[in-house]
XYZ file of C-alpha atoms in Angstrom:
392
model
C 11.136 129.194 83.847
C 9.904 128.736 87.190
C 7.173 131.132 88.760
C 7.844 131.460 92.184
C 5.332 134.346 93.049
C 4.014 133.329 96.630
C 6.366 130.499 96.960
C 7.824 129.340 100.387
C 11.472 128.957 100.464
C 14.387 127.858 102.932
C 17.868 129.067 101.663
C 20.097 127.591 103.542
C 23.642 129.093 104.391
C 23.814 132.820 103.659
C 26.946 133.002 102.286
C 27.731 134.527 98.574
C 25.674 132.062 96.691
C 22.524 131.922 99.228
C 22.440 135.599 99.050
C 22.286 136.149 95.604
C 19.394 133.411 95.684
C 17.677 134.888 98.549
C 17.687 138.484 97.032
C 16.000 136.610 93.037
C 13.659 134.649 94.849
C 12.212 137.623 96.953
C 12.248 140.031 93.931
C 10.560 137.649 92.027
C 7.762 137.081 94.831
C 9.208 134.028 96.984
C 8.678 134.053 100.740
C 11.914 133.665 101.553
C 13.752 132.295 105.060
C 17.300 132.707 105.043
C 18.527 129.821 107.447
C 22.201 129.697 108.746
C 23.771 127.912 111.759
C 25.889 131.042 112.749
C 24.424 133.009 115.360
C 22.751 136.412 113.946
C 25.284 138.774 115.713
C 27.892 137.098 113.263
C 25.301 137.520 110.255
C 24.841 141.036 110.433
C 26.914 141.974 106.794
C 24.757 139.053 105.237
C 21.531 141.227 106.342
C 22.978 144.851 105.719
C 24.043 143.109 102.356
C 19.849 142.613 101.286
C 19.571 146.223 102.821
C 18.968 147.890 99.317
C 15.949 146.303 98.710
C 12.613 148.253 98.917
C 10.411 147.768 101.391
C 7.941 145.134 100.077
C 10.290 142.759 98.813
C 12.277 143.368 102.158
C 9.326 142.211 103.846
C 9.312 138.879 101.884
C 12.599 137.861 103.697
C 12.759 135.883 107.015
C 16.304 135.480 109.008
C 16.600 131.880 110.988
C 19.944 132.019 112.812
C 21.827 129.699 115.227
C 20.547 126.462 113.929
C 18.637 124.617 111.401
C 15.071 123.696 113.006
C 12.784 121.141 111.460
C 10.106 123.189 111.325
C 11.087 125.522 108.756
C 10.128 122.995 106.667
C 6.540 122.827 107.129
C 4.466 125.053 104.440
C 7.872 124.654 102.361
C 7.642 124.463 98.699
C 11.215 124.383 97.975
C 14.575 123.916 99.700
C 18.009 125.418 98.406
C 20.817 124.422 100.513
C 24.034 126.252 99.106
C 27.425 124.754 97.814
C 29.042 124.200 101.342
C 26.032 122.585 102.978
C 26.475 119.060 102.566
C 22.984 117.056 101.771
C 23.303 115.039 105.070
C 22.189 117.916 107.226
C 19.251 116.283 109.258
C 16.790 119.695 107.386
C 18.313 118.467 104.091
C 17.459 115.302 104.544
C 14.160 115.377 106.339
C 13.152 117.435 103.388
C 14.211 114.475 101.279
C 11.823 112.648 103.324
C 9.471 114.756 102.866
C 9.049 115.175 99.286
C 10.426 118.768 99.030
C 12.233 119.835 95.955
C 15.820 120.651 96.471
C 17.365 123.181 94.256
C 20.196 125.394 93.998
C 21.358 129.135 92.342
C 23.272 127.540 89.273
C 19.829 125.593 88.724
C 17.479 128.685 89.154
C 19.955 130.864 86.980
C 20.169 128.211 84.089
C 16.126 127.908 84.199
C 15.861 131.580 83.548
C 19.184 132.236 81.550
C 18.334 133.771 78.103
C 21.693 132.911 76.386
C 24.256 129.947 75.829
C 25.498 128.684 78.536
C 29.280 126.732 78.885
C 29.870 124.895 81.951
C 32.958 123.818 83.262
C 33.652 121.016 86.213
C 36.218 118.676 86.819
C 38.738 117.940 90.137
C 40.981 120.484 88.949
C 41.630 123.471 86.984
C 38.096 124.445 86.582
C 38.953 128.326 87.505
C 41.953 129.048 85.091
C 39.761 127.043 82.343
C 36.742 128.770 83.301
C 38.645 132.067 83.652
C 40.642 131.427 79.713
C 37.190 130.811 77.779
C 36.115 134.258 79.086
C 39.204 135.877 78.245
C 39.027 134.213 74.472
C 35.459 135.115 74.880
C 35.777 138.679 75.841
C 38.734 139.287 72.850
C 36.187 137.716 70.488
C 33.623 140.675 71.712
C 36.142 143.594 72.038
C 38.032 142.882 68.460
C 34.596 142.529 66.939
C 35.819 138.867 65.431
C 32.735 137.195 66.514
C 29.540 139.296 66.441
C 27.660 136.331 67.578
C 27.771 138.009 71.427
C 27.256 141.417 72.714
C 28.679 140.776 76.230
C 30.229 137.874 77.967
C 29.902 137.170 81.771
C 31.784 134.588 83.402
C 30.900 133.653 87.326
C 29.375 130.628 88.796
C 31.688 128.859 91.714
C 33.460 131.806 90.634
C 33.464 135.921 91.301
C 29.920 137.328 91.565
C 26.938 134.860 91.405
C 25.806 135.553 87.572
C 22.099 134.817 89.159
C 22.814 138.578 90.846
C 22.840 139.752 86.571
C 20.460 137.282 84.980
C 18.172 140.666 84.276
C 20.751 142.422 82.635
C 21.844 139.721 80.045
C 20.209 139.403 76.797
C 19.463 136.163 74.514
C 23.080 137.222 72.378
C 25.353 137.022 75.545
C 27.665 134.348 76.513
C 27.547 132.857 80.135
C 30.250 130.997 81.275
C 30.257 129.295 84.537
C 32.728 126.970 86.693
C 30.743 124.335 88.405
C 31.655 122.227 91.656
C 30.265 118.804 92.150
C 28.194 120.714 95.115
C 26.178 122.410 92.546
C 26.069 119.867 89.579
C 24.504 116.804 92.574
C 21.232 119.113 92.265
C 20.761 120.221 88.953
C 18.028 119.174 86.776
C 18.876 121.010 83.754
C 22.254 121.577 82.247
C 24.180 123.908 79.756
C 24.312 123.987 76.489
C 28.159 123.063 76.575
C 29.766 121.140 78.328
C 32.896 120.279 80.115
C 34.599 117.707 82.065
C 38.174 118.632 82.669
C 39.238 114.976 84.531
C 37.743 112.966 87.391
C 40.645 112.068 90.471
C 39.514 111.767 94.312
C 38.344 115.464 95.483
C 36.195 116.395 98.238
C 35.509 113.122 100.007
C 35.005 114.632 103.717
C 31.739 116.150 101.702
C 30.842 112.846 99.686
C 29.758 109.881 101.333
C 32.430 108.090 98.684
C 34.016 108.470 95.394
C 31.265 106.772 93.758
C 28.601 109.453 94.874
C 31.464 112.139 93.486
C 31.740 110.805 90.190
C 27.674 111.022 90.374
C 28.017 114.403 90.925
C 30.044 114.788 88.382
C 28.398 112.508 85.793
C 25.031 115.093 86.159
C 26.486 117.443 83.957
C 26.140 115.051 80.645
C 22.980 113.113 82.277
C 20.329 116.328 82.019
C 22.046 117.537 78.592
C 19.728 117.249 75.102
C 21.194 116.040 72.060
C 21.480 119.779 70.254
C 24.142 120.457 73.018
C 28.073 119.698 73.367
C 30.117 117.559 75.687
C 33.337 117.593 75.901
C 35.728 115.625 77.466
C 39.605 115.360 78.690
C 40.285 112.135 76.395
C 43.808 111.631 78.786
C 42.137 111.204 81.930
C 40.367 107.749 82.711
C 38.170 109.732 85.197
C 36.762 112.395 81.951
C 37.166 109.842 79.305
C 35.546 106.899 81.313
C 32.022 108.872 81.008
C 32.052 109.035 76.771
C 29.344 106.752 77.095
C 27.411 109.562 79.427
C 27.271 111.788 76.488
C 24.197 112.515 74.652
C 24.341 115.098 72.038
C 27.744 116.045 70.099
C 31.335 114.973 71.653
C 34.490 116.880 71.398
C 37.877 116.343 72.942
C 40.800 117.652 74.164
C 44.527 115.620 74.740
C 47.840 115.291 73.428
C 46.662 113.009 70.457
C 44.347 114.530 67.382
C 40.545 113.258 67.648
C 39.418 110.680 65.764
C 38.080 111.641 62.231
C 34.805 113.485 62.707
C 35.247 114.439 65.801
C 35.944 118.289 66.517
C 38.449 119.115 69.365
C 42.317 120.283 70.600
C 45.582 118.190 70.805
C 49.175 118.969 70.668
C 51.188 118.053 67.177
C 54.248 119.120 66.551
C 54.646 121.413 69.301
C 52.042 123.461 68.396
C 48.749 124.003 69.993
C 46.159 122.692 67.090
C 42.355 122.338 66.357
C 40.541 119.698 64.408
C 37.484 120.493 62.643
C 37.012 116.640 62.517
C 39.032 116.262 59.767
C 41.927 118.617 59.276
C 44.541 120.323 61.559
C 44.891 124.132 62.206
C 47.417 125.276 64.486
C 46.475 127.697 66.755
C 50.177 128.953 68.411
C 53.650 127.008 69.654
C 53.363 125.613 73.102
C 56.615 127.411 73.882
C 55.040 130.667 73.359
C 52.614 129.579 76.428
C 53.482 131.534 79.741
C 52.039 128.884 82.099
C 54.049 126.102 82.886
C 53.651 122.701 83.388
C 51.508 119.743 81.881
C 48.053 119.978 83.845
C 48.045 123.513 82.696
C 48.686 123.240 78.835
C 45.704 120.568 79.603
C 43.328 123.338 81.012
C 44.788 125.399 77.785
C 43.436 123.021 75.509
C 40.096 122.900 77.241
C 39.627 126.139 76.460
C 40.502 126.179 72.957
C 38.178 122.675 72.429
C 34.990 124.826 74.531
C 36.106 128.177 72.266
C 35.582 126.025 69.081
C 32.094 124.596 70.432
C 30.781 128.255 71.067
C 32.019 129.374 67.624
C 35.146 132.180 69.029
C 37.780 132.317 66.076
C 41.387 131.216 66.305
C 43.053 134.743 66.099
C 40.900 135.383 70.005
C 42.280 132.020 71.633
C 45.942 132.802 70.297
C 45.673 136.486 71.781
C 44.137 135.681 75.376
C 46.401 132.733 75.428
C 49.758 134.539 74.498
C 48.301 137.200 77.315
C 47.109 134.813 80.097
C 49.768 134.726 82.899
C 47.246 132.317 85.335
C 45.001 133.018 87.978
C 45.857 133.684 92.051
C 46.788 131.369 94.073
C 47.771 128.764 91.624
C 51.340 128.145 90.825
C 51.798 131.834 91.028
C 55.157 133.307 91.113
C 55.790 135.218 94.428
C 59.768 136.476 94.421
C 63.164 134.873 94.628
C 63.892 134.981 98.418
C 67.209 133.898 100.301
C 68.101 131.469 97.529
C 64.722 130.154 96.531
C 61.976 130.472 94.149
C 58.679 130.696 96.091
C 55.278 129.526 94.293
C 52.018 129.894 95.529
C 49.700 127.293 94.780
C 47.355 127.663 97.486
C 44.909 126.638 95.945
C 45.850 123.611 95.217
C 44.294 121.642 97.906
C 44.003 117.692 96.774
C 46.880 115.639 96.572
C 46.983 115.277 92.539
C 47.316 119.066 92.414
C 50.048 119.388 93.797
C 52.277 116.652 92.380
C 51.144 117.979 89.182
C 52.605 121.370 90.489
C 55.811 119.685 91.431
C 56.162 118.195 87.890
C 55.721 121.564 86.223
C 59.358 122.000 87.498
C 60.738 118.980 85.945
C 63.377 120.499 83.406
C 66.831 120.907 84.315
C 66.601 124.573 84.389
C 64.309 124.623 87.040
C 66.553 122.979 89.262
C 68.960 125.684 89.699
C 68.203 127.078 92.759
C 65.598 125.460 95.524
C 61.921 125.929 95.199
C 59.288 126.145 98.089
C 56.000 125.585 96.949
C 52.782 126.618 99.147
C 49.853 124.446 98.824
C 46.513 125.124 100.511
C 43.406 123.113 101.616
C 42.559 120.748 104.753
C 42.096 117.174 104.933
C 39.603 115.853 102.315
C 40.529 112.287 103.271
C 42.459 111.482 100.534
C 45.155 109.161 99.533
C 48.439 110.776 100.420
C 50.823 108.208 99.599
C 52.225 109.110 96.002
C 52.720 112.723 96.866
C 54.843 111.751 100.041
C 56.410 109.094 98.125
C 57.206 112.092 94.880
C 58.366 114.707 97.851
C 60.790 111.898 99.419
């Protein structure tokens, strides 16, 4: 765990995640200058948001609005530029030059982070995986099935920044975290299970190229040890091209049953199952599942394959599962409105996402009545051409 009494560092971007770093690295002695390119005036609810701290650590904490100047870097020990600053910002990269360690909050919480740890990334469905283990996790608590954890705490690119509770969890918690390729680039130490949902072309106006995303990516079986778990979507070529990445134990998720001896979730029969590396179990009937469509009974068997790694029993997946209606903003049911069936899916903002909304509708009684579907997002420049091609 790293001692950062009397360190220097730049935070850079004072949004959610730099704040919750800014406010640890002060409490724990760190000179601290918050750096942000908006002009103060439009960062005053950042600064009232530090406001609760006493007076000494307050005093730890300098504001450097309205640009990002060079200088901050001298007398720098460390720089942490948070999940929407990309690494070619000329600080970013002059501290490259320089020598200075970059770092990030997921990489200061898992350095001090008393418990196991499950990390989730992929290009999509990260948040309603992320969101399901919790839920399984949390049933496993409540119904006293698995005494293994006392409390469960779910966050990450997600909700609060868990880095904001690291001093309230204990070394018999559960921590489960969604992480974006912006926070995996930096990371130098990675959780104790793994997950890599599938690989398609996301976020490319913030990578220099797909190459350098899939590195991103990659990062999260790279700084793993061989006591921890990886596990990987064995139907996408993206997930299942980095099997060779992995370096402790392997588990999968798909429609077929894992090879024999390796642990993981698949579909047989119509039911929902779990291999133990050996055997089937059947968890419940896919036609008992509320969400709809393919990619999402995917992101169901995530869960179920990262539930098995952490030890949650099959009685706590079929109950959150049976109970899980989704997430906001993603393929969400809004009402039935002069004729049609509106959907939001807002969050669906890469091209993939959405024609895997559009094939969630795909049985004849969906085509009843129309359907207008509202995606999300901004241009990531990505390929557009099969989703205008499935539309047409």
């Amino acid at each position: 765990m790293m001692n950062w009494m009397d360190k220097r560092v730049i935070v850079i971007g004072v949004a959610r995640q730099g704040l919750a770093l800014g406010r640890y690295l002060a409490q724990h002695g760190a000179y601290v200058v918050m750096n942000d390119q908006k002009p103060a005036d439009q960062l005053r609810g950042a600064r009232d948001s530090l406001s609760d701290l006493g007076e000494e650590t307050a005093s730890r904490i300098e504001w450097v609005c309205g640009s990002h100047p060079l200088t901050l870097l001298d007398g720098a020990d460390f720089v942490c530029p948070s999940g929407g600053v990309p690494l070619t910002l000329p600080l970013v990269q002059e501290a490259i030059r320089r020598g200075i360690p970059l770092t990030n909050d997921s990489q200061v919480f898992l350095e001090a982070c008393p418990c196991l740890t499950i990390g989730i990334t992929g290009s999509a469905g990260k948040t309603t995986t992320t969101s399901l283990v919790g839920k399984i996790a949390q049933v496993a608590v409540d119904t006293n099935t698995c005494t293994v954890f006392r409390k469960v705490w779910v966050g990450g690119n997600i909700g609060a920044p868990l880095l904001s509770m690291l001093e309230e969890m204990r070394e018999n918690d559960l921590a489960v975290l969604e992480l974006s390729s912006f926070q995996l680039e930096l990371m130098t130490k990675s959780v104790n299970i793994a997950c890599i949902l599938n690989i398609t072309p996301n976020h490319l106006d913030r990578h220099a190229s797909m190459n350098e995303y899939l590195a991103a990516k990659r990062r999260i079986l790279e700084i793993q040890t061989e006591n921890d778990v990886a596990i990987l979507g064995r139907d996408d070529p993206g997930a299942w091209g980095l099997s060779g990445e992995v370096i402790g134990r392997c588990a999968l998720f798909g429609k077929e049953q894992p090879p024999v001896g390796v642990k993981g979730a698949f579909i047989q029969d119509d039911w929902l199952c779990l291999s133990d590396g050996y055997k089937p179990s059947q968890v419940l009937r896919v036609a008992d599942i509320q969400l709809r469509g393919w990619h999402n009974l995917e992101n169901i068997l995530a869960a179920c394959a990262i539930s098995q790694a952490a030890g949650l029993p099959v009685s706590a997946m079929r109950e959150a599962i049976l109970a899980f209606t989704g997430v906001p903003h993603r393929l969400e049911w809004v009402n039935l409105w002069r004729g049609a069936d509106w959907y939001n899916d807002s969050i669906a903002t890469a091209p993939e996402r959405v024609m895997a909304a559009i094939h969630s509708f795909d049985t004849p009684v969906d085509l009843v009545r129309p359907i207008v579907l509202l995606a999300g997002g901004r241009d990531k420049n990505l390929p557009w051409t099969e989703l205008a091609e499935l539309i047409h």
